[in-house]
Structures are given as structure tokens and as C-alpha cells.
mmCIF file with all atom_site columns, C-alpha atoms in Angstrom:
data_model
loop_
_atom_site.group_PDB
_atom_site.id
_atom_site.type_symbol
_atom_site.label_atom_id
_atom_site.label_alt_id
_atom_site.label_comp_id
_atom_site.label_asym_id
_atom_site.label_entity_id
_atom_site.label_seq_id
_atom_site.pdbx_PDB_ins_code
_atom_site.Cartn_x
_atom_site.Cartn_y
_atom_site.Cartn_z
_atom_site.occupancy
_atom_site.B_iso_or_equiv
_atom_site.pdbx_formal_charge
_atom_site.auth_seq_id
_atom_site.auth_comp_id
_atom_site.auth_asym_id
_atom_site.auth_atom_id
_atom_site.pdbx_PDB_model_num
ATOM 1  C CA . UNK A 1 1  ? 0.000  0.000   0.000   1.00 67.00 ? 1  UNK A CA 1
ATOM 2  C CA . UNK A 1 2  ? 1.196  3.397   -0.358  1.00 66.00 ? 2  UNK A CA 1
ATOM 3  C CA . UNK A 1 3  ? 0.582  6.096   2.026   1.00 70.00 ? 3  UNK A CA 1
ATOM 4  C CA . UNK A 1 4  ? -0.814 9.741   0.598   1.00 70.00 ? 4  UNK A CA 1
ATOM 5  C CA . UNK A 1 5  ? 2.673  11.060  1.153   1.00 82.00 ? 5  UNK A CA 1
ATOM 6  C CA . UNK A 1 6  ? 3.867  8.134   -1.266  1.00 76.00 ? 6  UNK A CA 1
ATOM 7  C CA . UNK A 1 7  ? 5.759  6.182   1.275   1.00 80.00 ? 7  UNK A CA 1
ATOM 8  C CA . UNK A 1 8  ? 5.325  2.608   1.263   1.00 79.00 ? 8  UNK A CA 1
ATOM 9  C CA . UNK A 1 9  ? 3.023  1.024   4.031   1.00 84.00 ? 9  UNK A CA 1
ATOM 10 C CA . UNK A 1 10 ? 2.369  -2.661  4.900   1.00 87.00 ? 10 UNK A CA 1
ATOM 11 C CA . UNK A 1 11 ? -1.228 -3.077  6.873   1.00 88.00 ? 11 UNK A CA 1
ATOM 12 C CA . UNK A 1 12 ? -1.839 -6.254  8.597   1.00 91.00 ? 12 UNK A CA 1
ATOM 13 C CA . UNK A 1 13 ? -5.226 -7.117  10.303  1.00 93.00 ? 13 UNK A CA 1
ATOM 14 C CA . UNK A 1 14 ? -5.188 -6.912  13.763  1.00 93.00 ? 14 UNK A CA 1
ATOM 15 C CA . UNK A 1 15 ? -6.674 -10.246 14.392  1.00 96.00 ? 15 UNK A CA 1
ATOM 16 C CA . UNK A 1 16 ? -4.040 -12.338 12.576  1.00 96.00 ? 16 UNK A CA 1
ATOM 17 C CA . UNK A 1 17 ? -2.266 -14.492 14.868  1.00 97.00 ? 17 UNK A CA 1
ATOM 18 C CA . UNK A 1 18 ? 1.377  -13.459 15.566  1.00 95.00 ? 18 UNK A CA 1
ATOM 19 C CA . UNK A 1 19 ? 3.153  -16.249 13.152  1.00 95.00 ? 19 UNK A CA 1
ATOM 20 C CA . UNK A 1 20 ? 0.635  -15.437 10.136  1.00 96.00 ? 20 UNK A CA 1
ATOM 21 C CA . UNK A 1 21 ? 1.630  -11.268 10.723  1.00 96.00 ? 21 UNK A CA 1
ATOM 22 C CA . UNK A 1 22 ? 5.110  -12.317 10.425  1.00 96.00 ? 22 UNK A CA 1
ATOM 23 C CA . UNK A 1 23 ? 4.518  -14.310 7.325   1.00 97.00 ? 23 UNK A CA 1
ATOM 24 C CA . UNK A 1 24 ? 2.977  -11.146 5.854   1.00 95.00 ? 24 UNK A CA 1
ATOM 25 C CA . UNK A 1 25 ? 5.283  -8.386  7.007   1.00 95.00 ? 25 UNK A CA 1
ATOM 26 C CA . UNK A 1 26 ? 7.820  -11.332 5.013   1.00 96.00 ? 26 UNK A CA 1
ATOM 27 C CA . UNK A 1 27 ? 5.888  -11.478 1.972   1.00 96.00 ? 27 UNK A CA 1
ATOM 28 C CA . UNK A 1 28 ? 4.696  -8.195  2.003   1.00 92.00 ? 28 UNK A CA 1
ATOM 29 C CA . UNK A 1 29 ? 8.657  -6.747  1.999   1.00 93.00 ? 29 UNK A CA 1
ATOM 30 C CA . UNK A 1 30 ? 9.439  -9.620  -0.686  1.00 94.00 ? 30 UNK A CA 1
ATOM 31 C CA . UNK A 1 31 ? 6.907  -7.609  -2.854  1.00 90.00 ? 31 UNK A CA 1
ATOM 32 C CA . UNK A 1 32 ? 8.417  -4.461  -1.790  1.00 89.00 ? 32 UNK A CA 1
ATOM 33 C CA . UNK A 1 33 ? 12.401 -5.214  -2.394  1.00 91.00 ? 33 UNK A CA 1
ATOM 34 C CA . UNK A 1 34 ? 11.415 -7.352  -5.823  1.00 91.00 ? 34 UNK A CA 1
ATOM 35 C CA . UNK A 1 35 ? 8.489  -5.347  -7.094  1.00 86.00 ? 35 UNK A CA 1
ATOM 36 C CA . UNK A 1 36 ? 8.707  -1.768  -6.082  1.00 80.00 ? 36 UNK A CA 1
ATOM 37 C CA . UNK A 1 37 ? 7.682  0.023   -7.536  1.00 78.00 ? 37 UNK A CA 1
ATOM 38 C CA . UNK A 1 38 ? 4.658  -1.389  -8.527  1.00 72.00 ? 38 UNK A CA 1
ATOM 39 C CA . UNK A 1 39 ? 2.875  -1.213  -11.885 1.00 68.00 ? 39 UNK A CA 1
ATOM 40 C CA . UNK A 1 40 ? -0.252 0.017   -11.976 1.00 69.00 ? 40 UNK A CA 1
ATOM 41 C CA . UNK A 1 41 ? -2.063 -2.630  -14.642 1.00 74.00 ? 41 UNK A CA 1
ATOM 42 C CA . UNK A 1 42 ? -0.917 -6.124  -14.537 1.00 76.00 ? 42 UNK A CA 1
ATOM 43 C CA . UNK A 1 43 ? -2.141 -9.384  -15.842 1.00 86.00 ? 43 UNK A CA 1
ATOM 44 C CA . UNK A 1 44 ? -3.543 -11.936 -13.262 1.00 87.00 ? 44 UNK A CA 1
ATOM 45 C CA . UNK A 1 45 ? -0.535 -14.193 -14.480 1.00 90.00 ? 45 UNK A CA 1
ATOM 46 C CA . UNK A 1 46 ? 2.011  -11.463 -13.502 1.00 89.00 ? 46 UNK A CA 1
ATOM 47 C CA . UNK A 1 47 ? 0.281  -11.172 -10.489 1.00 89.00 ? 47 UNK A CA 1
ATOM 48 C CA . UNK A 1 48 ? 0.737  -14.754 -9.557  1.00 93.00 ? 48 UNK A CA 1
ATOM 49 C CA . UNK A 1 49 ? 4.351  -14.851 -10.425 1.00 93.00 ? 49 UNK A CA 1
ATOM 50 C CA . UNK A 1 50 ? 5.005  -12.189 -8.203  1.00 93.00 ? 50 UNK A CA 1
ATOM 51 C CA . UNK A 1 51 ? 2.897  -13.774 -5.255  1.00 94.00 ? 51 UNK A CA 1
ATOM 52 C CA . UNK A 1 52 ? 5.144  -16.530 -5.772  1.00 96.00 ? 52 UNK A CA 1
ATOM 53 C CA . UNK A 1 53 ? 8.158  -14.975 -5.626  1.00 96.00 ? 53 UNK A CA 1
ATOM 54 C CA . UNK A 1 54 ? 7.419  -12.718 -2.719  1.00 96.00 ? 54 UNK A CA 1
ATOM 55 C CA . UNK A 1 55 ? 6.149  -16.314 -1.043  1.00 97.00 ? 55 UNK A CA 1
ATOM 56 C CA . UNK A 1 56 ? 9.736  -17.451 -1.418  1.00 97.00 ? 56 UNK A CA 1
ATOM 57 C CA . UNK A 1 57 ? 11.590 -14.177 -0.435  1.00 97.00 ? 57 UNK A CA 1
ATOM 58 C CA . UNK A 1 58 ? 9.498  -15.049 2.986   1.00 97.00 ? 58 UNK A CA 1
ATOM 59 C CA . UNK A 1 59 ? 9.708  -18.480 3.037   1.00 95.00 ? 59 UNK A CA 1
ATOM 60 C CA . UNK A 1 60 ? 13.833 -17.682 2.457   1.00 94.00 ? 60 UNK A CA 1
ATOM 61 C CA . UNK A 1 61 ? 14.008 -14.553 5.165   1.00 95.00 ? 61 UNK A CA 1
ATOM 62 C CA . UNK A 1 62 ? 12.225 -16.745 7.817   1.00 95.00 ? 62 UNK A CA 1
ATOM 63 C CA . UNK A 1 63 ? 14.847 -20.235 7.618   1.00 92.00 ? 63 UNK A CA 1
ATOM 64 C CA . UNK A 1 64 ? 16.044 -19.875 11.491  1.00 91.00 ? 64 UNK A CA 1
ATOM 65 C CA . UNK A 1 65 ? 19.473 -18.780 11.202  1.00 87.00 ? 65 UNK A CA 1
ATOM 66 C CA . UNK A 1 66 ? 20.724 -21.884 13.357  1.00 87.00 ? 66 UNK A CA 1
ATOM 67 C CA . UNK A 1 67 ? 19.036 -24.042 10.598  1.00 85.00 ? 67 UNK A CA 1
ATOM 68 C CA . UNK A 1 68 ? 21.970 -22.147 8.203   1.00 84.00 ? 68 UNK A CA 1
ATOM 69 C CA . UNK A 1 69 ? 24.426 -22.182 10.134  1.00 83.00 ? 69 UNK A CA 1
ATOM 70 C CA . UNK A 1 70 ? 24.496 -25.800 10.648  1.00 83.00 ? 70 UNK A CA 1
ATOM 71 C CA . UNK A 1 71 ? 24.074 -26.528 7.090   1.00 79.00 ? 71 UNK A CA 1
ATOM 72 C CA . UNK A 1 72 ? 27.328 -24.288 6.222   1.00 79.00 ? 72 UNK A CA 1
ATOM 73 C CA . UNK A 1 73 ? 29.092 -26.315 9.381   1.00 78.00 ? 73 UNK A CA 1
ATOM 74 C CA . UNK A 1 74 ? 28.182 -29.574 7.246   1.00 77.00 ? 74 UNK A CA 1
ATOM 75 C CA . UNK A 1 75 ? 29.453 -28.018 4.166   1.00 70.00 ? 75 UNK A CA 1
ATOM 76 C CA . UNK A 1 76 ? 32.241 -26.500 5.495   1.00 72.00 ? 76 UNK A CA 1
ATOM 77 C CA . UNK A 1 77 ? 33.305 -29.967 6.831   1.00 74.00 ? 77 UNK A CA 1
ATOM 78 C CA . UNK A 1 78 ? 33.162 -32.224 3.824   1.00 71.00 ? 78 UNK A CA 1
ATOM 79 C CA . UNK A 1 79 ? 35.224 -29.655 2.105   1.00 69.00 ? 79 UNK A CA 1
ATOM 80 C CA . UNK A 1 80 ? 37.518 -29.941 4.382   1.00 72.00 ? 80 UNK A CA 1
ATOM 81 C CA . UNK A 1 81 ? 37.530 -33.687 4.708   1.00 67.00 ? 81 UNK A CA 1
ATOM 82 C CA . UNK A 1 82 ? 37.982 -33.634 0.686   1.00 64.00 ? 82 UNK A CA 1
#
């Protein structure tokens, strides 16, 4: 959404519970670092595609960093053991 003063907004609903407003704050910026700005006539298909790919710039921001860092640890050890 943008604001009257032009500046970007996100607006979640209140009753959300706290894991689905963090899912949309996620998807929401995914839309906002990929697609801003955005145009103002698009197809349903471009549409989609870019619900999809903001879905997977949240699903990517919200891996637990531990999660990462233990996969690099395994990947940092077989290259050393090769």
C-alpha cells in the first residue's frame, strides 16, 4: 500500500495471529524489495508470479538462522575432509 505522502506502508489485520503477521510483514517486503515500484495494470498471471516470488523471499528470510548455520558447518566440513 502506499501512504498519501507516497511512502510505502504494509497493513496487517489486527486479528491475525502473531506467526501469520510475520509471514505477511515477510511477503509483504518480498513484494516491496522485488516489485517496487509497482505497476499500476498487470495481468492476473504477472500477479501470480510475483505472489510466488514474494512467497519465497518469505519463506527464504524466515529459515532460522541456526538451521543455516548448521548446514554451512556440514558443508564446510566435507570440504575440508575432501
Amino acid at each position: 500500500v502506499l501512504l498519501d505522502n507516497g511512502q510505502p506502508a504494509i497493513l496487517i489485520k489486527p486479528n491475525l495471529k502473531n506467526k501469520d503477521k510475520i509471514w505477511v510483514v515477510a511477503h509483504e517486503f518480498g513484494h516491496h524489495f522485488l516489485h517496487y515500484p509497482v505497476p499500476h495494470k498487470f495481468s492476473k498471471g504477472l500477479k501470480k508470479r510475483m505472489d510466488r516470488e514474494a512467497n519465497f523471499f518469505a519463506a527464504i528470510a524466515l529459515i532460522p538462522t541456526f538451521l543455516i548455520q548448521e548446514k554451512l558447518l556440514i558443508l564446510d566440513t566435507i570440504d575440508q575432509a575432501l
